[in-house]
Amino acid sequence: MGFLLARCIIGAATLLCVLPPCQAKFTSKFYGKTCPNLGAIVRSVMAPAVAKEPRMGASIIRLFFHDCFVNGCDGSILLDDTPTFTGEKNAGANVNSVRGYEVIDAIKTQVETACKATVSCADIIALASRDAVNLVGGPTWNVQLGRKDSRTASQSAANANLPGPGSSAASLVSAFAAKGLSAREMTALSGAHTVGRARCVLFRGRIYSDPNINATFAAARQQTCPQAGGDGNLAPFDDQTPDAFDNAYYKNLMAQRGLLHSDQELFNGGPQDALVRKYSGNAGIFAGDFAKAMVKMGGLMPVAGTPTEVRLNCRKVN
Ligand code: HEM
């Protein structure tokens, strides 16, 4: 009877992990004995990197999102392409866009010196993104640890899984639902667009032809994003407090000043409006929901059976 019960529990656990998306149970003390200074090392690299260039905080937050949304938080985004291997770095949403790889390398170098072959690159991204949020003025939380690094990456999964700037509200909801994240969690996580920059090529359509846009805002963005050319010109997501992690993103949406079409979709007379109003009126509720949703997103795992390791160099498999 006991044996049968045990088999049942193991069977159920296996089944849960075969069905994507798989949420793992980690612990914030995973490296407590094997790398006790890990948190301090990560912070000691992140703090000067963000002080030197505040946008780096935003870039690292995005790196975590783009890692987790493609076969789980497994460091797959960090693998460099080689003549015989095509990874995620050159996927549409990542190429010439995702930044911060050098900062992760710098952290990894120091972590390897202190605790050889112990800490995964995936866990380093999770810790670095928590620090990134906090260093630009956002909340902090305990990072659950124990991830392993993938031995592979998928450009096609990156192209299929990462939502684009032209997305509708319904497609955003379903892209996050496919990862086990609710519409509320999607709306909270999108608040990361209170920091960072986007390229003209990704919001040109919005500032010249979206109806749901503040005219003064559109005219201001058009100054540096012409109808032809200037594809790489950058604009801040939040032009009031561009490098501060606050709830201004939601205030902007209510003023029809969302930078991407996909941003403004969260306040367009649809089901997310009420939550946008709530977050815009209460920074604390937003910060709490954001932190919880980051922990949940950080629990996304590769499907069971995916070969993993602790990579020694985040850019290549061992
Ligand atoms: C909801 C769906 C989302 C869409 C459609 C989206 C799309 C984009 C796009 C198009 C950019 C600009 C890229 C470029 O100019 O090259 C961007 C930047 C950014 N995204 Fe998202 N994003 C989404 C969700 C998220 C989430 C969940 C996070 C983090 C939790 C996030 C964090 C960021 C940050 C911080 C930046 C600025 C990065 C920098 O300045 O380097 N985004 N996003």
GROMACS .gro file of C-alpha atoms and ligand atoms in nm:
model
  361
    1MET     CA    1   0.000   0.000   0.000
    2GLY     CA    2   0.282   0.237   0.106
    3PHE     CA    3   0.472   0.136  -0.207
    4LEU     CA    4   0.169   0.206  -0.424
    5LEU     CA    5   0.121   0.546  -0.265
    6ALA     CA    6   0.488   0.633  -0.320
    7ARG     CA    7   0.462   0.528  -0.686
    8CYS     CA    8   0.154   0.742  -0.722
    9ILE     CA    9   0.328   1.048  -0.580
   10ILE     CA   10   0.638   0.999  -0.798
   11GLY     CA   11   0.417   0.937  -1.100
   12ALA     CA   12   0.216   1.254  -1.038
   13ALA     CA   13   0.535   1.458  -0.987
   14THR     CA   14   0.683   1.323  -1.310
   15LEU     CA   15   0.366   1.398  -1.499
   16LEU     CA   16   0.361   1.752  -1.366
   17CYS     CA   17   0.713   1.803  -1.494
   18VAL     CA   18   0.645   1.652  -1.835
   19LEU     CA   19   0.360   1.889  -1.904
   20PRO     CA   20   0.498   2.231  -1.995
   21PRO     CA   21   0.522   2.482  -1.846
   22CYS     CA   22   0.694   2.318  -1.554
   23GLN     CA   23   0.731   2.511  -1.230
   24ALA     CA   24   1.016   2.391  -1.011
   25LYS     CA   25   1.051   2.402  -0.636
   26PHE     CA   26   1.381   2.569  -0.555
   27THR     CA   27   1.524   2.725  -0.241
   28SER     CA   28   1.690   3.059  -0.177
   29LYS     CA   29   1.956   2.874   0.029
   30PHE     CA   30   2.062   2.638  -0.250
   31TYR     CA   31   2.423   2.765  -0.246
   32GLY     CA   32   2.428   2.843   0.127
   33LYS     CA   33   2.712   2.600   0.190
   34THR     CA   34   2.871   2.569  -0.154
   35CYS     CA   35   2.890   2.940  -0.242
   36PRO     CA   36   2.798   3.148   0.062
   37ASN     CA   37   2.910   3.480  -0.090
   38LEU     CA   38   2.719   3.438  -0.413
   39GLY     CA   39   2.466   3.715  -0.346
   40ALA     CA   40   2.736   3.963  -0.252
   41ILE     CA   41   2.945   3.879  -0.559
   42VAL     CA   42   2.653   3.929  -0.797
   43ARG     CA   43   2.561   4.259  -0.634
   44SER     CA   44   2.925   4.377  -0.641
   45VAL     CA   45   2.931   4.348  -1.020
   46MET     CA   46   2.576   4.471  -1.081
   47ALA     CA   47   2.601   4.786  -0.868
   48PRO     CA   48   2.890   4.951  -1.062
   49ALA     CA   49   2.752   4.830  -1.397
   50VAL     CA   50   2.417   5.002  -1.329
   51ALA     CA   51   2.587   5.308  -1.178
   52LYS     CA   52   2.794   5.344  -1.494
   53GLU     CA   53   2.496   5.298  -1.723
   54PRO     CA   54   2.149   5.290  -1.566
   55ARG     CA   55   2.000   5.133  -1.879
   56MET     CA   56   2.202   4.821  -1.801
   57GLY     CA   57   1.957   4.751  -1.518
   58ALA     CA   58   1.675   4.740  -1.774
   59SER     CA   59   1.877   4.527  -2.013
   60ILE     CA   60   1.947   4.260  -1.751
   61ILE     CA   61   1.580   4.246  -1.647
   62ARG     CA   62   1.488   4.181  -2.009
   63LEU     CA   63   1.761   3.917  -2.044
   64PHE     CA   64   1.593   3.718  -1.766
   65PHE     CA   65   1.251   3.741  -1.933
   66HIS     CA   66   1.394   3.629  -2.267
   67ASP     CA   67   1.580   3.342  -2.102
   68CYS     CA   68   1.279   3.215  -1.907
   69PHE     CA   69   1.026   3.238  -2.191
   70VAL     CA   70   1.223   3.004  -2.416
   71ASN     CA   71   1.232   2.650  -2.274
   72GLY     CA   72   1.251   2.778  -1.918
   73CYS     CA   73   1.512   2.971  -1.719
   74ASP     CA   74   1.811   2.765  -1.828
   75GLY     CA   75   2.069   3.016  -1.948
   76SER     CA   76   1.997   2.910  -2.306
   77ILE     CA   77   1.997   3.271  -2.426
   78LEU     CA   78   2.365   3.305  -2.330
   79LEU     CA   79   2.497   3.040  -2.571
   80ASP     CA   80   2.693   3.192  -2.861
   81ASP     CA   81   2.627   3.075  -3.215
   82THR     CA   82   2.909   2.873  -3.371
   83PRO     CA   83   2.952   2.741  -3.727
   84THR     CA   84   2.771   2.424  -3.618
   85PHE     CA   85   2.528   2.562  -3.360
   86THR     CA   86   2.246   2.813  -3.391
   87GLY     CA   87   2.119   2.942  -3.058
   88GLU     CA   88   1.881   3.216  -2.944
   89LYS     CA   89   2.102   3.524  -2.962
   90ASN     CA   90   2.016   3.584  -3.325
   91ALA     CA   91   1.642   3.522  -3.292
   92GLY     CA   92   1.429   3.814  -3.410
   93ALA     CA   93   1.350   3.951  -3.063
   94ASN     CA   94   1.711   3.919  -2.942
   95VAL     CA   95   1.946   4.018  -3.223
   96ASN     CA   96   2.077   4.375  -3.197
   97SER     CA   97   1.842   4.414  -2.905
   98VAL     CA   98   1.916   4.205  -2.596
   99ARG     CA   99   2.212   4.344  -2.406
  100GLY     CA  100   2.410   4.273  -2.094
  101TYR     CA  101   2.590   3.951  -2.190
  102GLU     CA  102   2.925   4.102  -2.082
  103VAL     CA  103   2.789   4.181  -1.736
  104ILE     CA  104   2.676   3.820  -1.690
  105ASP     CA  105   3.023   3.707  -1.807
  106ALA     CA  106   3.188   3.938  -1.552
  107ILE     CA  107   2.972   3.797  -1.272
  108LYS     CA  108   3.039   3.440  -1.384
  109THR     CA  109   3.417   3.498  -1.386
  110GLN     CA  110   3.409   3.616  -1.026
  111VAL     CA  111   3.171   3.340  -0.918
  112GLU     CA  112   3.394   3.074  -1.077
  113THR     CA  113   3.695   3.212  -0.889
  114ALA     CA  114   3.508   3.194  -0.558
  115CYS     CA  115   3.311   2.871  -0.613
  116LYS     CA  116   3.436   2.661  -0.902
  117ALA     CA  117   3.186   2.473  -1.119
  118THR     CA  118   2.904   2.527  -0.871
  119VAL     CA  119   2.666   2.806  -0.972
  120SER     CA  120   2.463   2.788  -1.294
  121CYS     CA  121   2.450   3.077  -1.540
  122ALA     CA  122   2.070   3.055  -1.519
  123ASP     CA  123   2.083   3.126  -1.145
  124ILE     CA  124   2.325   3.414  -1.206
  125ILE     CA  125   2.075   3.576  -1.444
  126ALA     CA  126   1.797   3.531  -1.187
  127LEU     CA  127   2.003   3.697  -0.912
  128ALA     CA  128   2.133   3.971  -1.143
  129SER     CA  129   1.783   4.063  -1.260
  130ARG     CA  130   1.657   4.084  -0.900
  131ASP     CA  131   1.947   4.320  -0.822
  132ALA     CA  132   1.885   4.514  -1.144
  133VAL     CA  133   1.527   4.590  -1.042
  134ASN     CA  134   1.632   4.693  -0.694
  135LEU     CA  135   1.932   4.902  -0.806
  136VAL     CA  136   1.707   5.120  -1.022
  137GLY     CA  137   1.465   5.177  -0.736
  138GLY     CA  138   1.232   4.877  -0.752
  139PRO     CA  139   1.143   4.608  -0.498
  140THR     CA  140   1.360   4.319  -0.388
  141TRP     CA  141   1.277   3.954  -0.314
  142ASN     CA  142   1.437   3.621  -0.225
  143VAL     CA  143   1.554   3.449  -0.542
  144GLN     CA  144   1.477   3.079  -0.557
  145LEU     CA  145   1.790   2.897  -0.672
  146GLY     CA  146   1.893   2.559  -0.805
  147ARG     CA  147   1.848   2.598  -1.181
  148LYS     CA  148   2.076   2.416  -1.422
  149ASP     CA  149   2.206   2.536  -1.758
  150SER     CA  150   2.086   2.388  -2.083
  151ARG     CA  151   2.322   2.220  -2.324
  152THR     CA  152   2.119   2.351  -2.612
  153ALA     CA  153   1.913   2.650  -2.725
  154SER     CA  154   1.640   2.702  -2.981
  155GLN     CA  155   1.621   2.994  -3.220
  156SER     CA  156   1.284   2.874  -3.349
  157ALA     CA  157   1.141   2.851  -2.995
  158ALA     CA  158   1.268   3.204  -2.926
  159ASN     CA  159   1.100   3.329  -3.242
  160ALA     CA  160   0.778   3.151  -3.151
  161ASN     CA  161   0.761   3.228  -2.777
  162LEU     CA  162   0.872   3.589  -2.734
  163PRO     CA  163   0.585   3.835  -2.785
  164GLY     CA  164   0.635   4.115  -3.038
  165PRO     CA  165   0.562   4.490  -3.008
  166GLY     CA  166   0.264   4.472  -3.241
  167SER     CA  167   0.084   4.215  -3.022
  168SER     CA  168  -0.282   4.254  -2.929
  169ALA     CA  169  -0.397   4.230  -2.568
  170ALA     CA  170  -0.550   3.889  -2.640
  171SER     CA  171  -0.227   3.752  -2.786
  172LEU     CA  172  -0.026   3.884  -2.489
  173VAL     CA  173  -0.264   3.710  -2.251
  174SER     CA  174  -0.230   3.384  -2.442
  175ALA     CA  175   0.152   3.407  -2.477
  176PHE     CA  176   0.179   3.436  -2.098
  177ALA     CA  177  -0.092   3.177  -2.034
  178ALA     CA  178   0.116   2.934  -2.239
  179LYS     CA  179   0.382   2.980  -1.971
  180GLY     CA  180   0.139   2.938  -1.684
  181LEU     CA  181   0.124   3.312  -1.612
  182SER     CA  182  -0.207   3.489  -1.563
  183ALA     CA  183  -0.327   3.810  -1.730
  184ARG     CA  184  -0.264   3.985  -1.399
  185GLU     CA  185   0.094   3.855  -1.389
  186MET     CA  186   0.145   3.958  -1.752
  187THR     CA  187   0.022   4.309  -1.673
  188ALA     CA  188   0.248   4.332  -1.367
  189LEU     CA  189   0.555   4.201  -1.552
  190SER     CA  190   0.495   4.447  -1.835
  191GLY     CA  191   0.556   4.720  -1.577
  192ALA     CA  192   0.927   4.648  -1.636
  193HIS     CA  193   0.874   4.885  -1.928
  194THR     CA  194   0.903   5.166  -1.676
  195VAL     CA  195   1.278   5.147  -1.747
  196GLY     CA  196   1.484   5.095  -2.060
  197ARG     CA  197   1.473   5.198  -2.421
  198ALA     CA  198   1.318   5.078  -2.745
  199ARG     CA  199   1.425   5.125  -3.106
  200CYS     CA  200   1.231   5.341  -3.348
  201VAL     CA  201   1.176   5.050  -3.586
  202LEU     CA  202   0.966   4.881  -3.317
  203PHE     CA  203   0.735   5.172  -3.235
  204ARG     CA  204   0.722   5.363  -3.567
  205GLY     CA  205   0.392   5.205  -3.662
  206ARG     CA  206   0.240   5.316  -3.335
  207ILE     CA  207   0.349   5.680  -3.342
  208TYR     CA  208   0.239   5.737  -3.702
  209SER     CA  209  -0.079   5.535  -3.722
  210ASP     CA  210  -0.220   5.413  -3.390
  211PRO     CA  211  -0.545   5.588  -3.299
  212ASN     CA  212  -0.508   5.524  -2.925
  213ILE     CA  213  -0.217   5.767  -2.868
  214ASN     CA  214  -0.168   6.110  -2.711
  215ALA     CA  215  -0.099   6.354  -2.995
  216THR     CA  216   0.170   6.551  -2.809
  217PHE     CA  217   0.347   6.229  -2.717
  218ALA     CA  218   0.332   6.100  -3.076
  219ALA     CA  219   0.473   6.429  -3.208
  220ALA     CA  220   0.758   6.422  -2.956
  221ARG     CA  221   0.853   6.064  -3.048
  222GLN     CA  222   0.835   6.148  -3.420
  223GLN     CA  223   1.114   6.404  -3.368
  224THR     CA  224   1.370   6.128  -3.332
  225CYS     CA  225   1.186   5.850  -3.517
  226PRO     CA  226   1.124   5.965  -3.873
  227GLN     CA  227   0.894   5.783  -4.112
  228ALA     CA  228   1.197   5.661  -4.306
  229GLY     CA  229   1.540   5.594  -4.158
  230GLY     CA  230   1.659   5.610  -3.801
  231ASP     CA  231   1.548   5.254  -3.728
  232GLY     CA  232   1.797   5.218  -3.444
  233ASN     CA  233   1.720   5.551  -3.274
  234LEU     CA  234   1.626   5.493  -2.912
  235ALA     CA  235   1.343   5.635  -2.706
  236PRO     CA  236   1.278   5.577  -2.335
  237PHE     CA  237   0.974   5.369  -2.246
  238ASP     CA  238   0.895   5.622  -1.974
  239ASP     CA  239   1.002   5.972  -2.070
  240GLN     CA  240   0.918   6.117  -1.726
  241THR     CA  241   1.145   5.894  -1.511
  242PRO     CA  242   1.330   5.685  -1.773
  243ASP     CA  243   1.569   5.503  -1.541
  244ALA     CA  244   1.358   5.472  -1.226
  245PHE     CA  245   1.165   5.156  -1.148
  246ASP     CA  246   0.832   5.306  -1.043
  247ASN     CA  247   0.467   5.276  -1.149
  248ALA     CA  248   0.492   5.552  -1.411
  249TYR     CA  249   0.444   5.292  -1.687
  250TYR     CA  250   0.079   5.258  -1.585
  251LYS     CA  251   0.027   5.632  -1.549
  252ASN     CA  252   0.167   5.669  -1.901
  253LEU     CA  253  -0.074   5.407  -2.033
  254MET     CA  254  -0.367   5.595  -1.881
  255ALA     CA  255  -0.244   5.909  -2.060
  256GLN     CA  256  -0.219   5.713  -2.390
  257ARG     CA  257   0.158   5.750  -2.372
  258GLY     CA  258   0.256   5.384  -2.402
  259LEU     CA  259   0.556   5.351  -2.631
  260LEU     CA  260   0.478   5.019  -2.796
  261HIS     CA  261   0.147   4.919  -2.948
  262SER     CA  262   0.159   4.615  -2.717
  263ASP     CA  263   0.200   4.844  -2.413
  264GLN     CA  264  -0.105   5.054  -2.496
  265GLU     CA  265  -0.308   4.736  -2.554
  266LEU     CA  266  -0.313   4.699  -2.173
  267PHE     CA  267  -0.519   5.018  -2.149
  268ASN     CA  268  -0.751   5.030  -2.447
  269GLY     CA  269  -1.096   4.992  -2.299
  270GLY     CA  270  -1.038   4.618  -2.245
  271PRO     CA  271  -1.016   4.377  -1.951
  272GLN     CA  272  -0.673   4.497  -1.823
  273ASP     CA  273  -0.785   4.860  -1.775
  274ALA     CA  274  -0.895   4.811  -1.414
  275LEU     CA  275  -0.560   4.664  -1.310
  276VAL     CA  276  -0.367   4.938  -1.491
  277ARG     CA  277  -0.573   5.192  -1.295
  278LYS     CA  278  -0.497   5.007  -0.971
  279TYR     CA  279  -0.120   4.989  -1.035
  280SER     CA  280  -0.108   5.351  -1.144
  281GLY     CA  281  -0.277   5.456  -0.822
  282ASN     CA  282  -0.080   5.231  -0.587
  283ALA     CA  283   0.292   5.178  -0.640
  284GLY     CA  284   0.309   4.933  -0.350
  285ILE     CA  285   0.055   4.692  -0.499
  286PHE     CA  286   0.242   4.703  -0.829
  287ALA     CA  287   0.581   4.642  -0.662
  288GLY     CA  288   0.443   4.345  -0.466
  289ASP     CA  289   0.274   4.187  -0.769
  290PHE     CA  290   0.581   4.247  -0.984
  291ALA     CA  291   0.814   4.076  -0.736
  292LYS     CA  292   0.580   3.777  -0.700
  293ALA     CA  293   0.545   3.743  -1.076
  294MET     CA  294   0.923   3.757  -1.125
  295VAL     CA  295   0.962   3.469  -0.878
  296LYS     CA  296   0.694   3.272  -1.063
  297MET     CA  297   0.845   3.343  -1.405
  298GLY     CA  298   1.180   3.240  -1.257
  299GLY     CA  299   1.031   2.898  -1.182
  300LEU     CA  300   0.981   2.814  -1.548
  301MET     CA  301   1.181   2.500  -1.621
  302PRO     CA  302   1.299   2.318  -1.929
  303VAL     CA  303   1.084   2.013  -2.008
  304ALA     CA  304   1.184   1.707  -1.810
  305GLY     CA  305   1.461   1.508  -1.968
  306THR     CA  306   1.639   1.810  -2.119
  307PRO     CA  307   2.014   1.755  -2.062
  308THR     CA  308   2.158   2.015  -1.827
  309GLU     CA  309   2.482   2.107  -1.652
  310VAL     CA  310   2.652   2.389  -1.463
  311ARG     CA  311   2.824   2.567  -1.748
  312LEU     CA  312   3.177   2.690  -1.676
  313ASN     CA  313   3.161   2.961  -1.942
  314CYS     CA  314   2.809   3.096  -1.992
  315ARG     CA  315   2.866   3.133  -2.367
  316LYS     CA  316   2.938   2.768  -2.444
  317VAL     CA  317   2.853   2.420  -2.325
  318ASN     CA  318   3.117   2.237  -2.121
  319HEM     C1  319   0.429   4.174  -2.264
  319HEM     C2  320   0.499   4.147  -2.370
  319HEM     C3  321   0.626   4.220  -2.404
  319HEM     C4  322   0.659   4.272  -2.523
  319HEM     C5  323   0.574   4.268  -2.649
  319HEM     C6  324   0.789   4.333  -2.510
  319HEM     C7  325   0.856   4.395  -2.612
  319HEM     C8  326   0.971   4.470  -2.596
  319HEM     C9  327   1.037   4.543  -2.700
  319HEM    C10  328   0.991   4.546  -2.846
  319HEM    C11  329   1.143   4.606  -2.647
  319HEM    C12  330   1.242   4.699  -2.718
  319HEM    C13  331   1.350   4.616  -2.786
  319HEM    C14  332   1.439   4.696  -2.877
  319HEM     O1  333   1.420   4.815  -2.894
  319HEM     O2  334   1.531   4.636  -2.935
  319HEM    C15  335   1.145   4.574  -2.507
  319HEM    C16  336   1.235   4.621  -2.415
  319HEM    C17  337   1.236   4.589  -2.283
  319HEM     N1  338   1.157   4.493  -2.223
  319HEM    FE1  339   0.994   4.409  -2.299
  319HEM     N2  340   0.830   4.318  -2.382
  319HEM    C18  341   0.735   4.249  -2.312
  319HEM    C19  342   0.743   4.208  -2.180
  319HEM    C20  343   0.850   4.232  -2.098
  319HEM    C21  344   0.869   4.170  -1.969
  319HEM    C22  345   0.778   4.064  -1.910
  319HEM    C23  346   0.983   4.223  -1.918
  319HEM    C24  347   1.051   4.194  -1.787
  319HEM    C25  348   0.992   4.146  -1.681
  319HEM    C26  349   1.034   4.319  -2.014
  319HEM    C27  350   1.141   4.400  -1.995
  319HEM    C28  351   1.190   4.488  -2.090
  319HEM    C29  352   1.291   4.588  -2.061
  319HEM    C30  353   1.346   4.622  -1.924
  319HEM    C31  354   1.322   4.650  -2.184
  319HEM    C32  355   1.426   4.759  -2.208
  319HEM    C33  356   1.561   4.691  -2.231
  319HEM    C34  357   1.678   4.784  -2.259
  319HEM     O3  358   1.665   4.905  -2.254
  319HEM     O4  359   1.785   4.728  -2.291
  319HEM     N3  360   0.952   4.318  -2.124
  319HEM     N4  361   1.041   4.490  -2.479
   0.00000   0.00000   0.00000
